[in-house]
C-alpha positions as semicolon CSV with decimal commas, in nm:
position;residue;x (nm);y (nm);z (nm)
1;M;4,100;-0,345;8,852
2;K;3,866;-0,184;8,630
3;K;3,618;0,109;8,703
4;I;3,265;0,035;8,747
5;T;3,027;0,285;8,586
6;H;2,698;0,298;8,778
7;F;2,389;0,492;8,667
8;Y;2,120;0,567;8,882
9;L;1,820;0,810;8,973
10;N;1,780;1,009;9,260
11;G;1,446;0,889;9,430
12;C;1,432;0,537;9,272
13;P;1,352;0,268;9,502
14;Y;1,547;0,019;9,357
15;C;1,851;0,271;9,345
16;R;1,825;0,303;9,722
17;Q;1,817;-0,067;9,739
18;G;2,139;-0,081;9,548
19;E;2,308;0,172;9,750
20;Q;2,196;-0,020;10,081
21;A;2,351;-0,340;9,921
22;L;2,681;-0,166;9,847
23;A;2,719;-0,027;10,193
24;E;2,638;-0,389;10,333
25;L;2,873;-0,553;10,101
26;Y;3,158;-0,286;10,171
27;A;3,106;-0,357;10,545
28;E;3,114;-0,745;10,488
29;N;3,406;-0,739;10,252
30;P;3,630;-0,406;10,306
31;A;3,825;-0,497;9,982
32;Y;3,512;-0,395;9,778
33;A;3,560;-0,041;9,881
34;Q;3,874;-0,027;9,701
35;V;3,687;-0,099;9,366
36;E;3,665;0,215;9,157
37;I;3,276;0,292;9,091
38;E;3,166;0,606;8,910
39;K;2,834;0,687;9,013
40;I;2,647;0,907;8,752
41;E;2,280;1,037;8,822
42;E;2,121;0,981;8,454
43;T;1,909;1,299;8,449
44;Q;2,211;1,526;8,572
45;H;2,456;1,347;8,278
46;P;2,241;1,281;7,972
47;E;2,536;1,324;7,757
48;I;2,697;1,022;7,954
49;A;2,400;0,801;7,987
50;D;2,323;0,836;7,618
51;R;2,662;0,660;7,546
52;Y;2,553;0,349;7,734
53;D;2,291;0,077;7,613
54;Y;2,053;0,026;7,894
55;Y;1,693;0,080;8,024
56;R;1,643;0,078;8,385
57;V;1,842;0,150;8,676
58;P;2,044;0,086;8,867
59;T;2,284;-0,021;8,600
60;M;2,630;-0,092;8,628
61;F;2,913;-0,148;8,340
62;I;3,252;-0,256;8,324
63;G;3,375;-0,061;8,023
64;K;3,104;-0,098;7,773
65;E;2,973;-0,424;7,901
66;K;2,644;-0,418;8,113
67;M;2,710;-0,633;8,400
68;Y;2,403;-0,550;8,580
69;E;2,063;-0,400;8,513
70;G;1,793;-0,357;8,790
71;H;1,421;-0,472;8,715
72;P;1,087;-0,394;8,866
73;G;1,020;-0,626;9,161
74;E;1,360;-0,706;9,207
75;G;1,414;-0,787;9,596
76;Y;1,669;-0,699;9,781
77;E;1,879;-1,020;9,822
78;E;1,897;-1,064;9,444
79;C;1,990;-0,692;9,389
80;K;2,295;-0,758;9,658
81;A;2,406;-1,096;9,493
82;K;2,386;-0,912;9,150
83;I;2,578;-0,624;9,277
84;R;2,842;-0,889;9,461
85;R;2,911;-1,045;9,110
86;V;2,985;-0,710;8,969
87;L;3,227;-0,620;9,250
88;D;3,390;-0,982;9,194
89;A;3,427;-0,918;8,832
């Protein structure tokens, strides 16, 4: 199983939504909790964030492949569905 690299910002409402979706997905399917996720707050680790190609957070990569990037106006259900696809990958 490959590690997921998850970029976020403290205080970002879309990132909070993503965290809520992750918690709900873990509760629905405990196997998801076994997936390794490296969470990186991009302002605390810009040297890592600069090595990846993305514009908005939350964003998730497997290796260098971008699997999910949030967007303005994204609703909770859309966010949760996209994060589920990343976890399933």
